[in-house]
Amino acid sequence: MSLQGVLVLNLIALALLLWVLNLVRHGRLYVGYGVIFVIAALGTTLLVSVPWLQTTLTHVIGAVFPVSALTLLALCFIVLMLLYTLTQLTIVSNRLSKLVQELAIERAKRGGDAR
Amino acid sequence: MTPTPGILIAIPAYNEAGTIAAIVGRVRDSLPDYDLLVVNDGSQDATGQILEQLNVRVAAHMCNLGYGRAVQTAIMYALECGYDALVTLDADGQHQPEQIESLLSEFKQEGWDVLIGSRYISARSYRGAPLGRRLGMQLFSVLVKLIIGRRVYDTSSGLKVIRHTVFEPLTHWHFVDFHAEAIVYLMRLGYRIGEFPVTVTERTQGRSMYTPINYFKYPLKTSMLVLLGIIEAALTRRRHRS
């Protein structure tokens, strides 16, 4: 990867890192989710800055160019994050449904004519 | 007739302002000895206000959770209050509350765990149903036969009698609409499910939950849950054995 490419990717990773830290600081992103992005940003920095890591990854994945290996890795990360986000969304949705149901039942027990 | 306080009639309702008063009135007239619960599933029309005026017992969802969750709320309520059986019927006026008494007689006599009020069991065909619905019902009826070995003609009927023994398994996980997926799950757990002929009138007011997009989504979602129901039932049976 060219020096310009390494610099651009490191800048993007740094921006992501700062943005995530700011979001966590203001309570707009749960620290558990923030950690994932911090690891991803640091991992990207490490991968693009250390050439032999890129070469090893390219060989392990079976790609010809390091850029292809990085793209594949990025795609996998996006799919995994999407699935993880939807899982968390489903959990929250189920909790909310349960709460709405319990509230409805408690209110029903107290009010209205049963016949 | 002796009063049967152990039976709860539940009506899940979503935007049924046009029919809810009439259906509640008919249930009260034809089944005065049974308790009645309306599950208002976050209706945005005047259903809530009408129910307030009727002074009926209401379990009101603060937002729309869908038909399956509304039925589940009724089951959870029946379970917590210790009812012996639960009768569910639709709020759109398609089911005749006057037929529930004969449904309950069959339920008690034959000792069913779930008895479905079926539109098609007498004719054993789907004549009269719209094409999309007919195909869907045919598909799930055949699917249930393939899995269970017995034909259930009306897998999507909202008129059901459910015994208290079935309440608990039905609150364990979420079913889409308590249709084929719930039938397969319960039958694989060894519960007895029967059908009893009823007549159904066409909906005259309100909107059906089967929108054009649902004609595609519903079979896919239900098929996936049927498959999961088989797995879940097998795991439950294994847990009970060990």
CSV table of C-alpha atoms in Angstrom, one decimal:
chain,number,residue,atom,x,y,z
A,1,MET,CA,0.0,0.0,0.0
A,2,SER,CA,1.3,3.5,-0.9
A,3,LEU,CA,2.3,5.9,1.9
A,4,GLN,CA,-0.6,8.2,0.9
A,5,GLY,CA,-3.0,5.2,1.3
A,6,VAL,CA,-1.6,4.4,4.7
A,7,LEU,CA,-1.9,8.0,5.8
A,8,VAL,CA,-5.5,8.4,4.6
A,9,LEU,CA,-6.6,5.1,6.3
A,10,ASN,CA,-4.8,6.1,9.6
A,11,LEU,CA,-6.6,9.5,9.5
A,12,ILE,CA,-10.0,7.8,9.0
A,13,ALA,CA,-9.2,5.4,11.8
A,14,LEU,CA,-8.2,8.3,14.1
A,15,ALA,CA,-11.3,10.3,13.2
A,16,LEU,CA,-13.5,7.2,13.9
A,17,LEU,CA,-11.7,6.7,17.2
A,18,LEU,CA,-12.3,10.3,18.3
A,19,TRP,CA,-15.9,10.3,17.2
A,20,VAL,CA,-16.6,7.0,19.1
A,21,LEU,CA,-14.9,8.3,22.2
A,22,ASN,CA,-16.9,11.5,22.1
A,23,LEU,CA,-20.2,9.6,21.6
A,24,VAL,CA,-19.4,7.3,24.6
A,25,ARG,CA,-18.4,10.4,26.7
A,26,HIS,CA,-21.8,12.0,26.0
A,27,GLY,CA,-23.7,8.8,26.7
A,28,ARG,CA,-24.9,8.5,23.1
A,29,LEU,CA,-23.2,5.2,22.5
A,30,TYR,CA,-23.0,2.3,25.0
A,31,VAL,CA,-19.4,1.7,26.1
A,32,GLY,CA,-19.7,-2.0,25.1
A,33,TYR,CA,-20.5,-1.0,21.5
A,34,GLY,CA,-17.8,1.7,21.6
A,35,VAL,CA,-15.2,-0.9,22.4
A,36,ILE,CA,-15.9,-2.8,19.2
A,37,PHE,CA,-15.2,0.3,17.1
A,38,VAL,CA,-12.1,1.3,19.1
A,39,ILE,CA,-10.7,-2.2,18.5
A,40,ALA,CA,-11.6,-2.0,14.8
A,41,ALA,CA,-10.0,1.4,14.4
A,42,LEU,CA,-6.8,0.3,16.2
A,43,GLY,CA,-6.8,-3.0,14.2
A,44,THR,CA,-7.0,-1.0,10.9
A,45,THR,CA,-4.2,1.3,12.0
A,46,LEU,CA,-2.0,-1.7,12.9
A,47,LEU,CA,-2.8,-3.6,9.7
A,48,VAL,CA,-2.1,-0.7,7.3
A,49,SER,CA,1.0,0.5,9.1
A,50,VAL,CA,2.8,-2.9,9.5
A,51,PRO,CA,3.6,-4.2,6.0
A,52,TRP,CA,4.4,-7.8,7.0
A,53,LEU,CA,1.0,-8.1,8.8
A,54,GLN,CA,-0.7,-7.1,5.5
A,55,THR,CA,1.3,-9.7,3.6
A,56,THR,CA,0.5,-12.5,6.1
A,57,LEU,CA,-3.2,-11.6,6.0
A,58,THR,CA,-3.2,-11.6,2.2
A,59,HIS,CA,-1.7,-15.1,2.1
A,60,VAL,CA,-4.0,-16.4,4.8
A,61,ILE,CA,-7.1,-15.1,3.0
A,62,GLY,CA,-5.8,-16.3,-0.3
A,63,ALA,CA,-6.0,-12.9,-2.0
A,64,VAL,CA,-3.6,-11.6,-4.6
A,65,PHE,CA,-3.4,-8.0,-3.4
A,66,PRO,CA,-3.4,-6.6,0.2
A,67,VAL,CA,-6.1,-4.2,-0.7
A,68,SER,CA,-8.5,-7.1,-1.6
A,69,ALA,CA,-7.7,-8.8,1.7
A,70,LEU,CA,-8.5,-5.5,3.6
A,71,THR,CA,-11.7,-5.0,1.6
A,72,LEU,CA,-12.9,-8.6,2.4
A,73,LEU,CA,-12.1,-8.0,6.1
A,74,ALA,CA,-14.0,-4.7,6.0
A,75,LEU,CA,-17.0,-6.4,4.4
A,76,CYS,CA,-17.0,-9.2,7.0
A,77,PHE,CA,-16.9,-6.6,9.7
A,78,ILE,CA,-19.9,-4.7,8.2
A,79,VAL,CA,-22.0,-7.9,7.9
A,80,LEU,CA,-21.1,-9.0,11.5
A,81,MET,CA,-21.9,-5.6,12.9
A,82,LEU,CA,-25.2,-5.4,11.0
A,83,LEU,CA,-26.2,-8.8,12.4
A,84,TYR,CA,-25.1,-7.8,15.9
A,85,THR,CA,-27.0,-4.5,15.7
A,86,LEU,CA,-30.2,-6.3,14.6
A,87,THR,CA,-29.7,-8.8,17.4
A,88,GLN,CA,-29.5,-6.0,19.9
A,89,LEU,CA,-32.5,-4.3,18.3
A,90,THR,CA,-34.5,-7.5,18.6
A,91,ILE,CA,-33.5,-7.9,22.2
A,92,VAL,CA,-34.6,-4.3,23.1
A,93,SER,CA,-37.8,-4.7,21.0
A,94,ASN,CA,-38.7,-8.0,22.9
A,95,ARG,CA,-38.0,-6.3,26.2
A,96,LEU,CA,-40.2,-3.4,25.3
A,97,SER,CA,-43.0,-5.7,24.1
A,98,LYS,CA,-42.8,-7.7,27.3
A,99,LEU,CA,-43.0,-4.4,29.3
A,100,VAL,CA,-46.0,-3.2,27.3
A,101,GLN,CA,-47.7,-6.6,27.8
A,102,GLU,CA,-47.1,-6.7,31.6
A,103,LEU,CA,-48.3,-3.1,32.0
A,104,ALA,CA,-51.5,-3.9,30.0
A,105,ILE,CA,-52.1,-7.0,32.1
A,106,GLU,CA,-51.6,-5.1,35.4
A,107,ARG,CA,-54.0,-2.4,34.3
A,108,ALA,CA,-56.6,-4.9,33.1
A,109,LYS,CA,-56.5,-6.6,36.5
A,110,ARG,CA,-57.4,-3.4,38.2
A,111,GLY,CA,-60.0,-1.8,35.9
A,112,GLY,CA,-63.1,-2.5,33.9
A,113,ASP,CA,-65.9,-5.0,34.2
A,114,ALA,CA,-64.8,-8.6,33.6
A,115,ARG,CA,-68.3,-9.5,32.3
B,1,MET,CA,-76.8,-23.5,32.4
B,2,THR,CA,-74.3,-23.3,35.3
B,3,PRO,CA,-71.9,-20.4,35.4
B,4,THR,CA,-68.4,-21.2,34.2
B,5,PRO,CA,-66.1,-18.6,35.7
B,6,GLY,CA,-63.1,-20.5,34.6
B,7,ILE,CA,-63.4,-19.5,31.0
B,8,LEU,CA,-62.1,-16.3,29.6
B,9,ILE,CA,-63.3,-14.9,26.2
B,10,ALA,CA,-60.5,-12.7,24.7
B,11,ILE,CA,-60.9,-10.4,21.7
B,12,PRO,CA,-57.7,-8.9,20.3
B,13,ALA,CA,-58.5,-5.6,18.6
B,14,TYR,CA,-56.6,-3.2,16.5
B,15,ASN,CA,-58.4,-0.3,14.9
B,16,GLU,CA,-61.8,-1.9,15.1
B,17,ALA,CA,-63.9,1.1,16.1
B,18,GLY,CA,-66.6,0.1,13.6
B,19,THR,CA,-67.3,-3.4,15.0
B,20,ILE,CA,-66.0,-3.6,18.5
B,21,ALA,CA,-69.2,-2.4,20.3
B,22,ALA,CA,-71.3,-4.8,18.4
B,23,ILE,CA,-69.0,-7.8,19.0
B,24,VAL,CA,-68.7,-7.0,22.7
B,25,GLY,CA,-72.5,-6.7,22.9
B,26,ARG,CA,-73.0,-10.0,21.2
B,27,VAL,CA,-70.5,-11.8,23.4
B,28,ARG,CA,-72.2,-10.3,26.5
B,29,ASP,CA,-75.6,-11.4,25.3
B,30,SER,CA,-74.7,-14.9,24.2
B,31,LEU,CA,-72.2,-15.8,26.8
B,32,PRO,CA,-73.2,-13.8,30.0
B,33,ASP,CA,-71.5,-16.3,32.4
B,34,TYR,CA,-68.0,-16.0,31.0
B,35,ASP,CA,-65.4,-13.3,31.7
B,36,LEU,CA,-64.5,-11.1,28.8
B,37,LEU,CA,-61.2,-9.3,28.0
B,38,VAL,CA,-60.5,-7.1,25.1
B,39,VAL,CA,-56.8,-6.6,24.2
B,40,ASN,CA,-56.6,-3.2,22.6
B,41,ASP,CA,-53.4,-3.5,20.5
B,42,GLY,CA,-52.4,0.1,20.4
B,43,SER,CA,-55.4,1.2,18.2
B,44,GLN,CA,-55.2,4.6,16.7
B,45,ASP,CA,-58.9,5.1,16.0
B,46,ALA,CA,-61.7,5.4,18.6
B,47,THR,CA,-61.5,1.7,19.7
B,48,GLY,CA,-60.1,2.7,23.1
B,49,GLN,CA,-62.8,5.3,23.8
B,50,ILE,CA,-65.5,2.9,22.8
B,51,LEU,CA,-64.2,0.2,25.1
B,52,GLU,CA,-64.1,2.7,27.9
B,53,GLN,CA,-67.8,3.6,27.3
B,54,LEU,CA,-68.7,-0.1,27.3
B,55,ASN,CA,-67.0,-0.6,30.7
B,56,VAL,CA,-65.4,-3.8,29.5
B,57,ARG,CA,-62.1,-5.2,30.9
B,58,VAL,CA,-59.3,-4.0,28.6
B,59,ALA,CA,-55.7,-4.9,28.4
B,60,ALA,CA,-54.4,-1.9,26.5
B,61,HIS,CA,-51.1,-2.1,24.7
B,62,MET,CA,-49.4,1.4,24.6
B,63,CYS,CA,-48.3,0.7,21.1
B,64,ASN,CA,-49.1,-1.8,18.3
B,65,LEU,CA,-47.3,-5.1,19.0
B,66,GLY,CA,-49.2,-7.2,16.4
B,67,TYR,CA,-51.8,-9.9,16.5
B,68,GLY,CA,-49.5,-12.6,17.9
B,69,ARG,CA,-48.5,-10.5,20.9
B,70,ALA,CA,-52.1,-9.5,21.5
B,71,VAL,CA,-53.1,-13.1,21.7
B,72,GLN,CA,-50.1,-13.8,23.9
B,73,THR,CA,-51.2,-11.0,26.3
B,74,ALA,CA,-54.6,-12.7,26.6
B,75,ILE,CA,-52.8,-16.0,27.3
B,76,MET,CA,-50.5,-14.4,29.9
B,77,TYR,CA,-53.6,-12.7,31.6
B,78,ALA,CA,-55.5,-16.0,31.6
B,79,LEU,CA,-52.4,-17.8,33.1
B,80,GLU,CA,-51.9,-15.2,35.8
B,81,CYS,CA,-55.6,-15.1,36.8
B,82,GLY,CA,-55.9,-18.9,36.8
B,83,TYR,CA,-58.5,-19.4,34.1
B,84,ASP,CA,-59.2,-23.0,33.0
B,85,ALA,CA,-59.5,-22.1,29.3
B,86,LEU,CA,-59.3,-19.2,26.9
B,87,VAL,CA,-61.5,-18.5,23.9
B,88,THR,CA,-60.1,-16.1,21.3
B,89,LEU,CA,-62.2,-14.5,18.6
B,90,ASP,CA,-61.5,-11.8,16.1
B,91,ALA,CA,-62.8,-8.3,16.7
B,92,ASP,CA,-63.9,-7.7,13.1
B,93,GLY,CA,-67.2,-9.5,13.5
B,94,GLN,CA,-66.4,-12.5,11.3
B,95,HIS,CA,-66.9,-15.0,14.1
B,96,GLN,CA,-70.3,-15.7,15.6
B,97,PRO,CA,-70.1,-15.5,19.4
B,98,GLU,CA,-73.3,-17.5,19.4
B,99,GLN,CA,-71.4,-20.5,18.1
B,100,ILE,CA,-68.9,-20.5,21.0
B,101,GLU,CA,-71.2,-22.5,23.3
B,102,SER,CA,-71.2,-25.4,21.0
B,103,LEU,CA,-67.5,-25.1,20.5
B,104,LEU,CA,-67.0,-25.3,24.2
B,105,SER,CA,-69.3,-28.3,24.5
B,106,GLU,CA,-67.1,-30.2,22.0
B,107,PHE,CA,-64.0,-28.9,23.7
B,108,LYS,CA,-65.1,-30.3,27.1
B,109,GLN,CA,-66.6,-33.5,25.7
B,110,GLU,CA,-63.6,-34.5,23.7
B,111,GLY,CA,-60.9,-33.1,26.0
B,112,TRP,CA,-59.0,-31.2,23.3
B,113,ASP,CA,-56.1,-29.0,24.4
B,114,VAL,CA,-56.8,-26.6,21.5
B,115,LEU,CA,-60.0,-26.6,19.5
B,116,ILE,CA,-60.0,-24.5,16.3
B,117,GLY,CA,-63.3,-23.1,15.0
B,118,SER,CA,-62.8,-24.1,11.4
B,119,ARG,CA,-64.4,-22.6,8.3
B,120,TYR,CA,-63.3,-25.5,6.0
B,121,ILE,CA,-63.6,-28.7,8.0
B,122,SER,CA,-67.2,-29.4,6.8
B,123,ALA,CA,-66.6,-28.9,3.1
B,124,ARG,CA,-63.0,-30.0,3.4
B,125,SER,CA,-62.1,-27.5,0.7
B,126,TYR,CA,-61.3,-23.8,0.5
B,127,ARG,CA,-64.1,-22.7,-1.8
B,128,GLY,CA,-65.1,-19.1,-1.4
B,129,ALA,CA,-61.8,-17.9,0.0
B,130,PRO,CA,-59.7,-15.3,-2.1
B,131,LEU,CA,-57.1,-17.0,-4.3
B,132,GLY,CA,-54.0,-15.7,-2.3
B,133,ARG,CA,-55.5,-16.8,1.0
B,134,ARG,CA,-56.6,-20.1,-0.4
B,135,LEU,CA,-53.1,-20.9,-1.6
B,136,GLY,CA,-51.6,-19.9,1.7
B,137,MET,CA,-54.1,-22.1,3.6
B,138,GLN,CA,-53.6,-25.0,1.3
B,139,LEU,CA,-49.8,-24.7,1.7
B,140,PHE,CA,-49.9,-24.6,5.5
B,141,SER,CA,-52.5,-27.3,5.7
B,142,VAL,CA,-50.3,-29.6,3.6
B,143,LEU,CA,-47.2,-28.6,5.5
B,144,VAL,CA,-48.9,-29.4,8.8
B,145,LYS,CA,-50.0,-32.8,7.4
B,146,LEU,CA,-46.5,-33.6,6.2
B,147,ILE,CA,-45.0,-32.8,9.6
B,148,ILE,CA,-47.7,-34.0,11.9
B,149,GLY,CA,-49.4,-36.6,9.7
B,150,ARG,CA,-52.8,-35.1,10.2
B,151,ARG,CA,-54.6,-32.5,8.2
B,152,VAL,CA,-55.7,-29.3,9.9
B,153,TYR,CA,-57.9,-27.4,7.4
B,154,ASP,CA,-58.1,-24.0,9.0
B,155,THR,CA,-54.6,-23.1,10.3
B,156,SER,CA,-55.3,-19.4,10.3
B,157,SER,CA,-58.6,-19.3,12.2
B,158,GLY,CA,-58.7,-16.7,15.0
B,159,LEU,CA,-61.5,-18.6,16.8
B,160,LYS,CA,-59.9,-21.0,19.2
B,161,VAL,CA,-60.4,-22.6,22.6
B,162,ILE,CA,-57.2,-23.1,24.5
B,163,ARG,CA,-56.9,-25.2,27.6
B,164,HIS,CA,-54.8,-23.9,30.6
B,165,THR,CA,-52.3,-26.7,30.1
B,166,VAL,CA,-51.2,-25.1,26.9
B,167,PHE,CA,-50.9,-21.5,28.3
B,168,GLU,CA,-47.3,-22.0,29.6
B,169,PRO,CA,-45.8,-23.4,26.4
B,170,LEU,CA,-47.5,-20.6,24.4
B,171,THR,CA,-45.8,-17.9,26.5
B,172,HIS,CA,-42.3,-19.3,26.0
B,173,TRP,CA,-41.6,-17.8,22.6
B,174,HIS,CA,-43.1,-15.5,20.2
B,175,PHE,CA,-45.4,-16.8,17.5
B,176,VAL,CA,-46.3,-14.6,14.4
B,177,ASP,CA,-50.0,-15.1,14.5
B,178,PHE,CA,-50.7,-18.3,16.5
B,179,HIS,CA,-51.4,-20.1,13.2
B,180,ALA,CA,-49.6,-23.0,11.6
B,181,GLU,CA,-46.4,-22.4,13.6
B,182,ALA,CA,-48.2,-22.7,17.0
B,183,ILE,CA,-50.2,-25.7,15.8
B,184,VAL,CA,-47.1,-27.6,14.7
B,185,TYR,CA,-45.2,-26.7,17.9
B,186,LEU,CA,-48.0,-27.8,20.2
B,187,MET,CA,-48.7,-31.0,18.2
B,188,ARG,CA,-45.0,-32.0,18.3
B,189,LEU,CA,-45.2,-31.5,22.1
B,190,GLY,CA,-48.0,-34.0,22.2
B,191,TYR,CA,-51.0,-31.8,22.7
B,192,ARG,CA,-54.3,-32.7,21.1
B,193,ILE,CA,-55.6,-30.2,18.6
B,194,GLY,CA,-59.0,-30.5,17.0
B,195,GLU,CA,-61.2,-28.6,14.6
B,196,PHE,CA,-64.9,-27.9,14.9
B,197,PRO,CA,-67.1,-26.5,12.0
B,198,VAL,CA,-68.2,-22.9,12.4
B,199,THR,CA,-69.6,-20.4,9.9
B,200,VAL,CA,-67.8,-17.1,9.2
B,201,THR,CA,-69.2,-13.9,7.8
B,202,GLU,CA,-67.1,-11.6,5.6
B,203,ARG,CA,-65.6,-8.5,7.2
B,204,THR,CA,-67.7,-5.4,6.4
B,205,GLN,CA,-65.7,-2.7,8.3
B,206,GLY,CA,-62.1,-2.0,9.2
B,207,ARG,CA,-59.0,-3.3,7.4
B,208,SER,CA,-57.7,-6.8,7.2
B,209,MET,CA,-54.3,-7.5,8.6
B,210,TYR,CA,-53.5,-9.3,5.3
B,211,THR,CA,-52.1,-6.4,3.2
B,212,PRO,CA,-50.5,-7.1,-0.2
B,213,ILE,CA,-47.0,-7.1,1.3
B,214,ASN,CA,-48.1,-9.6,4.0
B,215,TYR,CA,-49.1,-12.1,1.3
B,216,PHE,CA,-45.4,-12.4,0.6
B,217,LYS,CA,-44.1,-11.9,4.2
B,218,TYR,CA,-46.6,-14.1,6.0
B,219,PRO,CA,-45.8,-17.5,4.3
B,220,LEU,CA,-42.1,-16.9,4.6
B,221,LYS,CA,-42.2,-15.9,8.3
B,222,THR,CA,-44.6,-18.6,9.2
B,223,SER,CA,-42.6,-21.3,7.3
B,224,MET,CA,-39.5,-20.3,9.2
B,225,LEU,CA,-41.3,-20.4,12.5
B,226,VAL,CA,-42.8,-23.8,11.6
B,227,LEU,CA,-39.3,-25.1,11.2
B,228,LEU,CA,-38.1,-23.5,14.4
B,229,GLY,CA,-41.2,-24.9,16.1
B,230,ILE,CA,-40.2,-28.4,15.3
B,231,ILE,CA,-36.7,-27.8,16.6
B,232,GLU,CA,-38.0,-26.0,19.7
B,233,ALA,CA,-40.5,-28.8,20.5
B,234,ALA,CA,-37.8,-31.5,20.1
B,235,LEU,CA,-35.5,-29.6,22.5
B,236,THR,CA,-38.3,-29.1,25.0
B,237,ARG,CA,-39.1,-32.8,24.9
B,238,ARG,CA,-35.5,-33.7,25.4
B,239,ARG,CA,-35.3,-31.3,28.4
B,240,HIS,CA,-38.3,-32.9,29.9
B,241,ARG,CA,-36.9,-36.4,29.5
B,242,SER,CA,-33.6,-35.6,31.1
